XYZ file of C-alpha atoms in Angstrom:
680
model
C -19.142 -47.619 -111.494
C -16.993 -45.013 -109.900
C -17.456 -41.498 -111.191
C -14.665 -39.030 -112.225
C -14.857 -36.246 -109.786
C -11.400 -34.734 -110.368
C -9.696 -33.437 -113.528
C -6.621 -35.247 -114.770
C -3.477 -34.350 -112.864
C 0.148 -34.777 -113.828
C 1.413 -36.152 -110.570
C 0.441 -37.241 -107.070
C 2.217 -38.562 -104.030
C 2.508 -42.236 -105.207
C 5.442 -44.368 -106.074
C 6.481 -44.564 -109.698
C 4.924 -47.341 -111.665
C 7.488 -50.226 -112.008
C 7.605 -52.568 -114.927
C 6.235 -56.117 -114.390
C 6.936 -57.436 -117.915
C 10.469 -58.805 -117.106
C 9.293 -60.363 -114.017
C 6.523 -62.190 -115.803
C 9.065 -63.785 -118.209
C 11.388 -64.609 -115.269
C 8.783 -66.321 -113.197
C 7.763 -68.560 -116.206
C 11.155 -70.189 -116.141
C 11.446 -70.897 -112.484
C 12.239 -74.349 -110.941
C 9.979 -77.460 -111.411
C 6.565 -77.340 -109.923
C 3.528 -79.545 -109.316
C -0.025 -79.870 -108.094
C -1.779 -82.669 -106.309
C -4.248 -82.974 -109.124
C -4.382 -82.362 -112.880
C -5.600 -78.730 -113.122
C -5.949 -78.978 -116.845
C -8.314 -81.949 -116.483
C -10.465 -80.179 -113.796
C -14.165 -80.023 -114.706
C -15.696 -76.440 -114.716
C -19.199 -75.328 -115.147
C -19.451 -71.541 -115.021
C -18.282 -70.645 -118.553
C -21.055 -72.476 -120.352
C -23.389 -73.676 -117.616
C -22.317 -77.252 -118.702
C -19.468 -79.609 -117.691
C -16.243 -78.858 -119.565
C -12.558 -79.661 -118.842
C -10.741 -76.458 -117.824
C -8.149 -76.808 -120.601
C -11.062 -76.894 -123.105
C -12.748 -73.813 -121.892
C -12.927 -71.007 -124.324
C -13.136 -68.221 -121.750
C -10.940 -66.565 -119.073
C -11.707 -68.833 -116.154
C -9.836 -69.747 -112.971
C -10.684 -72.606 -110.778
C -9.727 -73.384 -107.113
C -10.497 -76.500 -105.135
C -10.592 -77.095 -101.403
C -6.833 -77.584 -101.186
C -6.154 -74.513 -103.000
C -8.407 -72.464 -100.632
C -6.755 -73.948 -97.639
C -3.143 -73.231 -98.962
C -4.208 -69.518 -99.202
C -4.997 -69.457 -95.328
C -8.265 -67.700 -96.403
C -10.455 -66.025 -93.850
C -12.778 -64.660 -96.550
C -13.511 -65.233 -100.310
C -11.502 -62.117 -100.839
C -8.394 -63.738 -99.308
C -9.057 -66.787 -101.452
C -9.686 -65.296 -104.950
C -7.448 -62.114 -104.889
C -4.689 -63.935 -106.766
C -6.741 -64.131 -109.961
C -5.563 -61.779 -112.805
C -7.518 -58.447 -112.905
C -9.482 -59.457 -109.778
C -9.278 -57.397 -106.608
C -11.069 -57.247 -103.341
C -10.828 -53.782 -101.897
C -12.531 -52.034 -98.993
C -9.970 -52.723 -96.266
C -9.147 -55.682 -94.023
C -12.610 -56.051 -92.449
C -14.390 -59.024 -93.942
C -17.653 -57.087 -93.971
C -16.162 -54.455 -96.303
C -14.333 -56.497 -98.786
C -16.028 -56.312 -102.184
C -14.899 -57.737 -105.539
C -13.822 -55.995 -108.675
C -13.504 -57.990 -111.942
C -11.788 -56.061 -114.850
C -12.659 -52.796 -113.291
C -16.382 -53.651 -112.743
C -17.734 -53.864 -109.207
C -20.904 -54.087 -107.211
C -23.978 -55.180 -109.219
C -21.782 -55.224 -112.304
C -20.448 -58.683 -111.105
C -22.650 -61.718 -110.550
C -21.869 -63.648 -107.325
C -23.408 -67.196 -106.883
C -23.300 -69.598 -103.969
C -24.439 -73.111 -105.020
C -26.026 -71.377 -108.039
C -27.950 -68.931 -105.901
C -27.548 -65.207 -106.754
C -26.232 -63.108 -103.792
C -26.881 -59.326 -103.466
C -26.515 -56.636 -100.879
C -28.410 -53.290 -100.554
C -25.071 -51.326 -100.570
C -21.944 -51.644 -102.627
C -19.965 -50.957 -99.469
C -20.532 -54.339 -97.885
C -19.892 -57.804 -99.125
C -22.838 -59.749 -100.494
C -21.706 -63.020 -99.315
C -20.566 -63.812 -95.629
C -19.126 -67.409 -96.027
C -16.252 -69.215 -94.424
C -13.994 -70.549 -97.250
C -13.607 -73.720 -95.153
C -17.203 -74.596 -96.187
C -16.377 -74.481 -99.830
C -15.506 -77.395 -102.142
C -14.641 -75.255 -105.082
C -14.600 -71.720 -106.502
C -14.612 -70.562 -110.083
C -14.015 -67.034 -111.369
C -15.216 -66.229 -114.864
C -13.956 -62.847 -116.180
C -15.673 -60.954 -118.928
C -18.932 -60.935 -120.732
C -21.432 -63.367 -119.155
C -24.916 -61.922 -119.632
C -25.916 -64.222 -122.396
C -26.146 -67.039 -119.826
C -26.550 -65.139 -116.423
C -28.395 -61.979 -117.278
C -28.021 -58.681 -115.458
C -24.613 -58.093 -113.775
C -22.531 -60.016 -116.366
C -20.291 -57.039 -117.367
C -17.381 -57.966 -115.126
C -18.049 -61.720 -114.968
C -19.227 -64.433 -112.440
C -17.756 -65.632 -109.150
C -19.346 -69.022 -108.490
C -18.750 -70.706 -105.127
C -19.792 -74.335 -104.363
C -20.018 -75.576 -100.819
C -18.714 -78.969 -99.722
C -20.910 -82.087 -99.555
C -20.594 -85.617 -98.160
C -19.785 -86.887 -101.661
C -16.863 -84.413 -102.105
C -15.464 -85.128 -98.618
C -15.926 -88.968 -98.250
C -13.340 -91.203 -99.900
C -14.585 -94.139 -101.867
C -15.830 -96.989 -99.690
C -16.245 -94.891 -96.455
C -19.773 -94.132 -95.241
C -19.060 -91.589 -92.281
C -16.606 -88.824 -91.599
C -16.084 -85.869 -89.305
C -13.573 -83.031 -88.929
C -12.745 -80.453 -86.241
C -10.303 -77.550 -86.427
C -9.065 -74.846 -84.136
C -7.413 -71.681 -85.587
C -5.755 -68.600 -84.306
C -5.113 -65.422 -86.355
C -2.772 -62.735 -84.835
C -4.057 -60.027 -87.244
C -7.186 -59.391 -85.115
C -6.479 -61.829 -82.246
C -9.080 -63.983 -83.971
C -10.091 -67.428 -82.606
C -12.033 -69.878 -84.737
C -13.660 -73.295 -84.166
C -14.712 -75.218 -87.236
C -16.508 -78.723 -87.076
C -18.368 -80.785 -89.682
C -19.840 -84.237 -89.953
C -20.952 -86.037 -93.035
C -22.103 -89.478 -94.167
C -23.993 -91.472 -96.707
C -26.377 -94.469 -96.475
C -28.308 -96.166 -99.239
C -29.640 -93.274 -101.350
C -29.019 -90.536 -98.687
C -26.024 -88.185 -98.188
C -25.868 -85.547 -95.385
C -23.420 -82.885 -94.247
C -23.795 -80.654 -91.151
C -21.078 -77.923 -90.586
C -20.488 -75.133 -88.043
C -17.956 -72.379 -87.937
C -17.571 -69.794 -85.124
C -15.137 -66.933 -84.892
C -14.394 -63.913 -82.720
C -11.888 -61.044 -83.294
C -11.015 -57.533 -82.221
C -9.062 -54.515 -83.600
C -6.988 -55.374 -86.644
C -3.224 -54.723 -86.562
C -2.411 -52.907 -89.697
C 0.960 -52.709 -91.630
C 3.380 -50.641 -89.656
C 1.702 -51.381 -86.298
C -1.386 -49.047 -86.293
C -4.808 -50.415 -85.346
C -8.058 -50.490 -87.175
C -10.597 -49.841 -84.530
C -13.175 -50.569 -83.369
C -13.639 -54.045 -84.715
C -14.951 -56.281 -81.899
C -16.899 -59.049 -83.612
C -18.364 -62.441 -83.026
C -19.823 -64.645 -85.730
C -21.306 -68.031 -86.293
C -22.333 -69.740 -89.549
C -23.763 -73.153 -90.246
C -24.404 -75.339 -93.384
C -26.788 -78.241 -93.606
C -27.008 -80.232 -96.924
C -29.187 -83.188 -97.456
C -29.314 -85.239 -100.761
C -31.308 -88.108 -102.100
C -30.662 -90.312 -105.076
C -34.182 -90.645 -106.593
C -32.967 -92.721 -109.524
C -29.568 -93.586 -111.023
C -29.664 -90.347 -113.039
C -31.639 -88.251 -110.685
C -30.576 -86.423 -107.443
C -32.462 -84.097 -105.231
C -30.832 -81.839 -102.724
C -31.758 -79.329 -99.951
C -29.179 -76.783 -98.667
C -29.583 -74.357 -95.891
C -26.871 -71.934 -94.840
C -27.062 -69.295 -91.975
C -24.692 -66.579 -90.930
C -25.041 -64.377 -87.759
C -22.617 -61.698 -86.638
C -22.574 -59.052 -83.808
C -19.926 -56.390 -84.136
C -19.009 -52.996 -82.998
C -17.520 -51.048 -85.999
C -17.970 -48.025 -88.252
C -21.282 -48.049 -90.171
C -19.200 -48.107 -93.424
C -17.024 -51.184 -92.773
C -14.483 -49.677 -95.319
C -13.761 -46.600 -93.167
C -10.743 -46.150 -90.784
C -11.554 -43.895 -87.845
C -7.874 -42.810 -87.783
C -8.561 -40.959 -91.061
C -12.057 -39.776 -90.033
C -12.497 -39.456 -86.166
C -16.180 -38.514 -86.626
C -17.075 -41.689 -88.507
C -20.300 -43.153 -87.203
C -19.777 -46.180 -84.881
C -22.515 -48.407 -83.833
C -23.157 -51.896 -82.474
C -24.286 -53.901 -85.369
C -25.988 -57.227 -86.315
C -25.693 -59.093 -89.670
C -27.865 -61.958 -90.571
C -27.770 -63.902 -93.919
C -29.824 -66.934 -94.678
C -29.834 -68.978 -97.858
C -32.056 -71.944 -98.693
C -32.110 -73.954 -101.882
C -33.866 -76.988 -103.253
C -32.208 -78.474 -106.425
C -33.087 -81.231 -108.785
C -30.384 -82.741 -111.090
C -30.517 -85.312 -113.890
C -26.995 -86.233 -115.147
C -26.777 -88.267 -118.462
C -23.905 -89.142 -120.595
C -22.049 -86.290 -122.290
C -23.407 -83.641 -119.922
C -27.092 -83.998 -121.130
C -29.899 -83.781 -118.601
C -32.202 -81.464 -116.744
C -31.550 -79.297 -113.730
C -33.940 -77.190 -111.736
C -33.724 -75.096 -108.582
C -35.773 -72.814 -106.237
C -34.087 -70.594 -103.750
C -34.649 -67.829 -101.171
C -32.065 -65.575 -99.528
C -32.128 -62.666 -97.201
C -29.501 -60.354 -95.754
C -30.324 -58.129 -92.979
C -28.101 -55.545 -91.311
C -29.148 -53.640 -88.186
C -27.370 -51.016 -86.081
C -28.237 -50.000 -82.467
C -28.614 -46.397 -81.227
C -25.366 -44.654 -80.312
C -26.288 -41.664 -78.026
C -22.750 -40.394 -77.896
C -22.785 -39.685 -81.618
C -26.622 -38.997 -81.742
C -27.159 -41.870 -84.058
C -30.431 -43.653 -83.950
C -31.290 -47.236 -84.691
C -31.271 -48.324 -88.424
C -31.658 -51.395 -90.375
C -31.871 -52.698 -93.991
C -33.050 -55.952 -95.526
C -32.764 -57.423 -98.889
C -34.752 -60.654 -99.672
C -34.570 -62.554 -102.892
C -36.613 -65.478 -104.287
C -35.727 -67.134 -107.462
C -35.464 -70.394 -109.494
C -34.869 -71.706 -112.989
C -34.953 -74.758 -115.174
C -32.249 -75.803 -117.767
C -32.427 -78.717 -120.224
C -29.340 -79.855 -122.080
C -29.695 -82.108 -125.149
C -27.117 -83.892 -127.347
C -27.702 -84.026 -131.063
C -25.001 -84.980 -133.489
C -22.106 -82.527 -132.982
C -24.410 -80.169 -130.882
C -24.824 -79.781 -127.126
C -27.846 -77.494 -126.750
C -28.884 -75.778 -123.624
C -32.289 -74.118 -123.125
C -33.246 -72.543 -119.860
C -35.563 -70.020 -118.105
C -34.788 -68.437 -114.728
C -35.800 -65.405 -112.758
C -35.747 -63.776 -109.307
C -37.575 -61.168 -107.369
C -35.527 -58.894 -105.107
C -37.223 -56.975 -102.374
C -35.774 -54.427 -100.071
C -36.665 -52.260 -97.134
C -34.745 -49.974 -94.752
C -35.586 -47.819 -91.739
C -33.797 -44.974 -89.904
C -34.926 -43.839 -86.405
C -38.060 -46.034 -86.800
C -39.142 -44.371 -90.116
C -38.740 -45.578 -93.743
C -35.372 -44.653 -95.122
C -36.057 -43.015 -98.564
C -32.374 -43.509 -99.661
C -33.089 -47.116 -99.716
C -36.795 -47.144 -100.641
C -39.081 -50.033 -99.935
C -39.934 -51.793 -103.281
C -38.956 -54.685 -105.438
C -37.332 -55.593 -108.774
C -38.503 -58.618 -110.735
C -36.240 -60.050 -113.507
C -37.187 -63.047 -115.750
C -34.848 -64.444 -118.537
C -34.897 -66.982 -121.279
C -31.498 -68.304 -122.662
C -30.241 -70.576 -125.366
C -26.854 -71.867 -126.131
C -25.430 -74.373 -128.785
C -21.905 -75.825 -128.261
C -21.431 -77.037 -131.770
C -18.425 -79.158 -132.660
C -18.006 -78.393 -136.429
C -15.206 -80.970 -136.880
C -12.328 -82.337 -134.886
C -10.601 -78.919 -134.956
C -13.312 -76.154 -134.939
C -16.129 -75.474 -132.647
C -18.709 -72.634 -132.560
C -20.777 -71.618 -129.467
C -23.593 -69.061 -130.045
C -25.668 -68.012 -127.028
C -28.346 -65.438 -126.447
C -30.485 -64.428 -123.525
C -33.554 -62.247 -123.323
C -34.349 -60.508 -120.059
C -37.248 -58.432 -118.894
C -37.090 -56.518 -115.641
C -39.525 -54.416 -113.684
C -38.635 -52.031 -110.832
C -41.270 -50.528 -108.556
C -41.565 -48.882 -105.121
C -44.325 -49.629 -102.656
C -47.071 -47.202 -102.323
C -47.466 -46.108 -105.891
C -45.727 -42.796 -105.383
C -43.884 -43.188 -108.580
C -44.687 -45.298 -111.687
C -43.030 -48.660 -112.126
C -40.239 -48.935 -114.641
C -40.056 -51.816 -117.114
C -37.271 -52.606 -119.681
C -36.002 -55.578 -121.612
C -32.616 -56.507 -122.954
C -31.035 -58.893 -125.441
C -27.638 -60.282 -124.639
C -25.916 -62.155 -127.400
C -22.504 -63.840 -127.483
C -20.435 -65.958 -130.053
C -17.369 -67.895 -129.302
C -15.184 -69.659 -131.859
C -12.676 -72.370 -130.755
C -9.834 -74.189 -132.615
C -8.238 -77.268 -131.143
C -4.917 -77.086 -132.975
C -3.404 -80.101 -131.262
C -4.146 -82.185 -128.152
C -2.284 -79.562 -126.072
C -3.150 -76.312 -127.935
C -6.542 -74.583 -128.167
C -7.229 -71.068 -129.529
C -10.465 -69.125 -129.082
C -12.135 -65.762 -129.671
C -15.472 -64.313 -128.572
C -17.689 -61.264 -129.104
C -20.814 -60.340 -126.989
C -22.772 -57.867 -125.102
C -23.421 -57.786 -121.499
C -25.732 -55.446 -119.363
C -26.456 -54.336 -115.800
C -29.946 -53.234 -114.843
C -30.249 -50.114 -112.550
C -30.994 -51.054 -108.972
C -34.002 -50.122 -106.950
C -32.068 -47.567 -104.898
C -30.369 -46.038 -107.959
C -33.770 -45.513 -109.588
C -35.972 -44.349 -106.729
C -33.806 -43.067 -103.899
C -34.948 -39.635 -102.755
C -34.536 -37.390 -99.711
C -35.442 -33.694 -99.242
C -34.428 -32.587 -95.807
C -32.582 -29.339 -94.836
C -31.309 -30.855 -91.578
C -29.748 -33.810 -93.382
C -26.054 -33.996 -94.413
C -26.929 -34.792 -98.078
C -30.120 -34.914 -100.269
C -30.905 -37.369 -103.036
C -33.152 -37.200 -106.171
C -34.836 -40.106 -107.877
C -34.239 -40.855 -111.568
C -36.728 -43.318 -113.110
C -35.290 -42.661 -116.564
C -32.052 -44.533 -115.877
C -30.959 -46.913 -118.645
C -29.036 -50.158 -118.138
C -25.270 -50.126 -118.431
C -24.129 -52.103 -121.492
C -20.712 -53.427 -122.508
C -19.741 -54.829 -125.884
C -16.557 -56.883 -125.721
C -14.124 -58.787 -127.882
C -11.677 -61.293 -126.550
C -8.884 -63.617 -127.793
C -7.323 -66.419 -125.911
C -4.985 -69.434 -126.002
C -4.876 -72.519 -123.678
C -1.923 -75.045 -123.490
C -2.103 -78.287 -121.415
C 0.681 -80.704 -121.898
C 3.157 -83.188 -120.327
C 6.868 -83.793 -120.403
C 7.581 -80.061 -121.202
C 11.075 -79.832 -119.593
C 11.510 -83.317 -118.109
C 9.633 -86.528 -118.154
C 6.527 -86.580 -115.942
C 6.042 -82.830 -115.620
C 2.783 -81.048 -116.559
C 2.118 -77.585 -117.695
C -1.005 -75.422 -118.004
C -0.787 -72.064 -119.762
C -3.690 -69.620 -120.367
C -3.467 -66.165 -121.943
C -6.041 -63.822 -123.147
C -6.446 -60.209 -124.427
C -9.673 -58.308 -124.364
C -11.101 -54.968 -125.198
C -14.575 -53.499 -124.592
C -16.721 -50.419 -124.844
C -19.132 -49.642 -122.063
C -22.103 -47.158 -122.520
C -24.518 -45.441 -120.046
C -22.198 -45.965 -116.992
C -24.367 -45.302 -113.970
C -22.623 -42.859 -111.419
C -23.767 -40.599 -108.593
C -23.647 -36.925 -109.707
C -24.178 -33.555 -108.040
C -27.392 -32.055 -109.328
C -28.179 -29.247 -107.068
C -27.624 -27.510 -103.716
C -29.568 -26.493 -100.623
C -29.069 -24.537 -97.320
C -28.522 -26.921 -94.437
C -30.274 -26.537 -91.005
C -29.252 -27.731 -87.599
C -27.397 -29.890 -86.724
C -25.523 -29.161 -89.979
C -24.715 -25.804 -91.486
C -23.372 -24.434 -94.788
C -24.427 -25.664 -98.266
C -25.605 -29.194 -98.770
C -25.331 -31.298 -102.062
C -28.052 -32.981 -103.872
C -26.921 -36.291 -105.575
C -28.740 -38.224 -108.300
C -27.741 -41.402 -110.149
C -27.305 -40.640 -113.854
C -26.136 -42.323 -117.081
C -22.992 -40.359 -117.655
C -19.753 -41.493 -119.167
C -18.619 -44.072 -121.766
C -15.562 -46.303 -121.174
C -13.201 -48.132 -123.293
C -11.211 -50.866 -121.559
C -8.309 -53.056 -122.685
C -6.389 -55.588 -120.886
C -4.321 -58.861 -120.785
C -4.244 -61.798 -118.377
C -1.596 -64.518 -118.171
C -1.707 -67.701 -116.071
C 0.839 -70.499 -115.808
C 0.895 -73.604 -113.775
C 3.678 -76.122 -113.740
C 3.914 -79.274 -111.639
C 6.698 -81.749 -111.175
C 6.473 -83.713 -107.788
C 7.235 -82.689 -105.252
C 7.128 -79.069 -106.501
C 4.400 -76.823 -107.829
C 4.169 -73.285 -109.072
C 1.362 -70.936 -110.163
C 1.988 -67.599 -111.758
C -0.540 -64.969 -112.751
C -0.420 -61.621 -114.265
C -3.115 -59.051 -115.056
C -3.055 -55.466 -116.738
C -6.086 -53.244 -117.305
C -6.595 -49.765 -118.624
C -9.920 -47.938 -118.757
C -10.536 -44.474 -120.281
C -13.308 -42.236 -121.346
C -13.032 -42.152 -125.196
C -14.608 -38.699 -125.291
C -12.543 -36.874 -122.702
C -9.458 -39.143 -122.423
C -9.886 -39.280 -118.767
C -8.435 -42.442 -117.053
C -11.329 -44.192 -115.217
C -11.412 -46.759 -112.479
C -8.908 -49.540 -113.221
C -6.963 -51.681 -110.649
C -3.250 -51.505 -111.226
C -0.957 -54.227 -112.875
C -0.455 -57.247 -110.573
C 1.796 -60.291 -110.539
C 1.231 -63.230 -108.255
C 3.656 -66.176 -107.752
C 2.681 -69.252 -105.580
C 5.426 -71.880 -104.925
C 4.450 -75.056 -103.324
C 6.341 -78.181 -102.092
C 5.160 -81.447 -100.672
C 7.327 -84.243 -99.178
C 6.134 -87.025 -96.972
C 4.234 -85.535 -94.023
C 5.143 -81.988 -94.840
C 3.770 -79.479 -97.238
C 4.874 -75.817 -97.686
C 3.800 -72.782 -99.728
C 5.230 -69.377 -100.568
C 3.175 -66.585 -102.073
C 4.472 -63.248 -103.553
C 2.093 -60.541 -104.566
C 3.513 -57.584 -106.481
C 1.147 -54.647 -107.321
C 2.175 -51.622 -109.260
C 1.375 -48.097 -108.471
C -1.836 -46.631 -109.805
C -0.505 -43.257 -110.675
C -2.710 -42.523 -113.767
C -6.297 -42.471 -112.528
C -7.908 -39.104 -113.302
C -9.750 -39.287 -109.978
C -6.596 -38.337 -108.115
C -8.076 -39.358 -104.699
C -8.129 -42.860 -105.851
C -4.427 -43.283 -106.715
C -2.319 -45.729 -104.800
C 1.303 -46.510 -104.138
C 2.801 -49.750 -105.485
C 3.592 -52.596 -102.954
C 4.605 -56.222 -102.655
C 3.726 -58.751 -99.937
C 4.964 -62.238 -99.077
C 3.174 -64.993 -97.316
C 4.431 -68.393 -96.081
C 2.643 -71.556 -94.804
C 3.830 -74.862 -93.529
C 1.569 -77.924 -92.750
C 2.461 -81.164 -90.997
C 0.305 -84.255 -91.269
C 2.158 -86.781 -89.031
C 2.024 -90.326 -90.267
C 2.096 -91.572 -86.668
C -1.219 -89.679 -86.006
C -3.403 -90.382 -88.979
C -5.970 -87.559 -89.570
C -3.982 -84.974 -87.635
C -3.063 -81.748 -89.289
C -0.984 -78.861 -87.842
C -0.170 -75.723 -89.671
C 1.836 -72.471 -89.131
C 1.578 -69.463 -91.521
C 2.592 -65.923 -91.720
C 0.997 -63.316 -93.991
C 2.538 -59.851 -95.062
C 5.967 -61.113 -93.793
C 7.593 -57.725 -94.242
C 4.838 -55.872 -92.364
C 4.118 -53.787 -95.493
C 1.935 -50.773 -95.124
C -0.416 -50.451 -98.024
C -3.876 -49.571 -99.378
C -5.715 -51.675 -102.032
C -6.839 -49.409 -104.903
C -10.650 -49.196 -104.562
C -12.368 -45.877 -103.730
C -12.135 -42.090 -103.962
C -13.338 -41.623 -100.369
C -10.095 -40.780 -98.464
C -11.488 -41.853 -95.047
C -12.377 -45.246 -96.584
C -8.733 -45.993 -97.669
C -8.073 -48.449 -94.707
C -4.539 -49.798 -94.485
C -4.486 -53.576 -94.897
C -3.509 -56.060 -92.199
C 0.215 -56.218 -91.178
C 2.422 -59.113 -90.476
C 0.323 -61.768 -88.751
C 0.934 -65.404 -87.585
C -1.718 -67.922 -88.203
C -1.870 -71.262 -86.309
C -4.311 -74.131 -86.721
C -4.757 -77.690 -85.610
C -7.228 -80.179 -87.059
C -8.327 -83.761 -86.869
C -10.216 -85.863 -89.413
C -12.001 -88.869 -88.033
């Protein structure tokens, strides 16, 4: 959570806030629209950890399938998911620096899953998941309280990504398939090759995929360059499945990412704003391995189990020109869990246990780095949920989770810290008609202090900053209340059209926010001079947040439209200070498909953030427009050609994210994107 370092100010150099309310109403009555599939009938899992139709989900959840991700011309998950209400990906245009924020929560306050595997990074300044959206089959974004099912990190919500499989790519009756795609991105002169092959035989299904990309300096809005940014990356995915019995399936997933790049140590920094920013040759390696067992019975009953291991290693080579030594950091996580779902009368009961152990280490100039101390955090949890259908109209879903976590550093220099936490939640739903569903929920979420927040320490006069440990840190907690309405119907304006509406309002109170505070001073020695600052993570402020989210999707072949709007305000109830809260955002996506041709238009309008009490974080309002056209010629079956342009007006803007002026990198400017693909 970002700390408030500046007092409230009456003004700053940003554009006036413009009102989005009239635009929301206007966009909801635009021309007919359509999708290729019934969004309301899509099956989602994240909200309850069980299979539920999207229109019956009593939660603020958005879902994207592979076609949606392709239509967004996404290079990263940030590009793919930034259209969700109250979801932002700040940190500049470098993929490595793009980090998610859900309802103003970021970093470890958000749970990120890839194929059910928890992904983490040692620093909140880098993305925890390096993955090409082309490898994904679907993505779900759950906003709001989620600790009753997922444990620590459930304050902002859950981003759940599912990779493609042979079953999801092969049409019925076909046993083998393959795809190849070449792409070019003008933003960073990027070139990309993507290939995958997949098949099934008897009880076996296999997918193997590879994606390679290189790029250089990024052209920003207005024509400036974000440099240096020379990079070359490769990633691969292998998935093997075996049908043990008609209801039982076992799978092995292995994903690897490797990148070599020359850029600033903090990928969110722009050297045009900080000429002295450290620049080094870097290497990033991320590996994820998962073994899963799934039993799928009628009504969603059955057993599921998984074991996984991940690691993320980031290393930097020496840079003598800036007197920078070699450094590296590594985060490794091992975990697993078991979940059983039973059906009993009007009940669907889930009981599960899961846990993970996260270990980290870091070095600087060949020595252990005390700012990222070597140690581990172990978390185990037990959860229970009952999806209870009281009668044809009313449903009640109570859930609760008990977590115990222990944090310790290697060497026994400081005592281990152990805590436990109960996370309850209660959701009430009312199916007023086949089309209308209302719901309300209350609950509590939490986020455990990280190893670095608890134990980081550095006492050094010839260092730029010093740090102090705080083993007395308490977990952040958030108690929330939310109301929502879902509508999914047909023949709304004309025969054959389909409409999905989702609206929700929420408020919450957060306690014991963890922020980095100045706790002392010291006299610096060579190569630095002056007075240095000593930082320590502390439980400081409270926060009261309130917001609204609206989503509308209307389809009527050959047209489609998706509209989304989000508004959030966060303040300290004791001082009245306005805390970290992304500004109002309106998104409109218009699509058209006719014969061999398909086109999309996207407009993103973001209001000015002129009310944050941390003045350095404030940003101007902006709007951007993207267009995309795809041709799949009938005379050449399997061929796909696409042409797109992002930031059509070459807008120069900064995404609201941080109070570090040198890390306020301008986003990519107008860029043409070309691709050619073939499916065998």
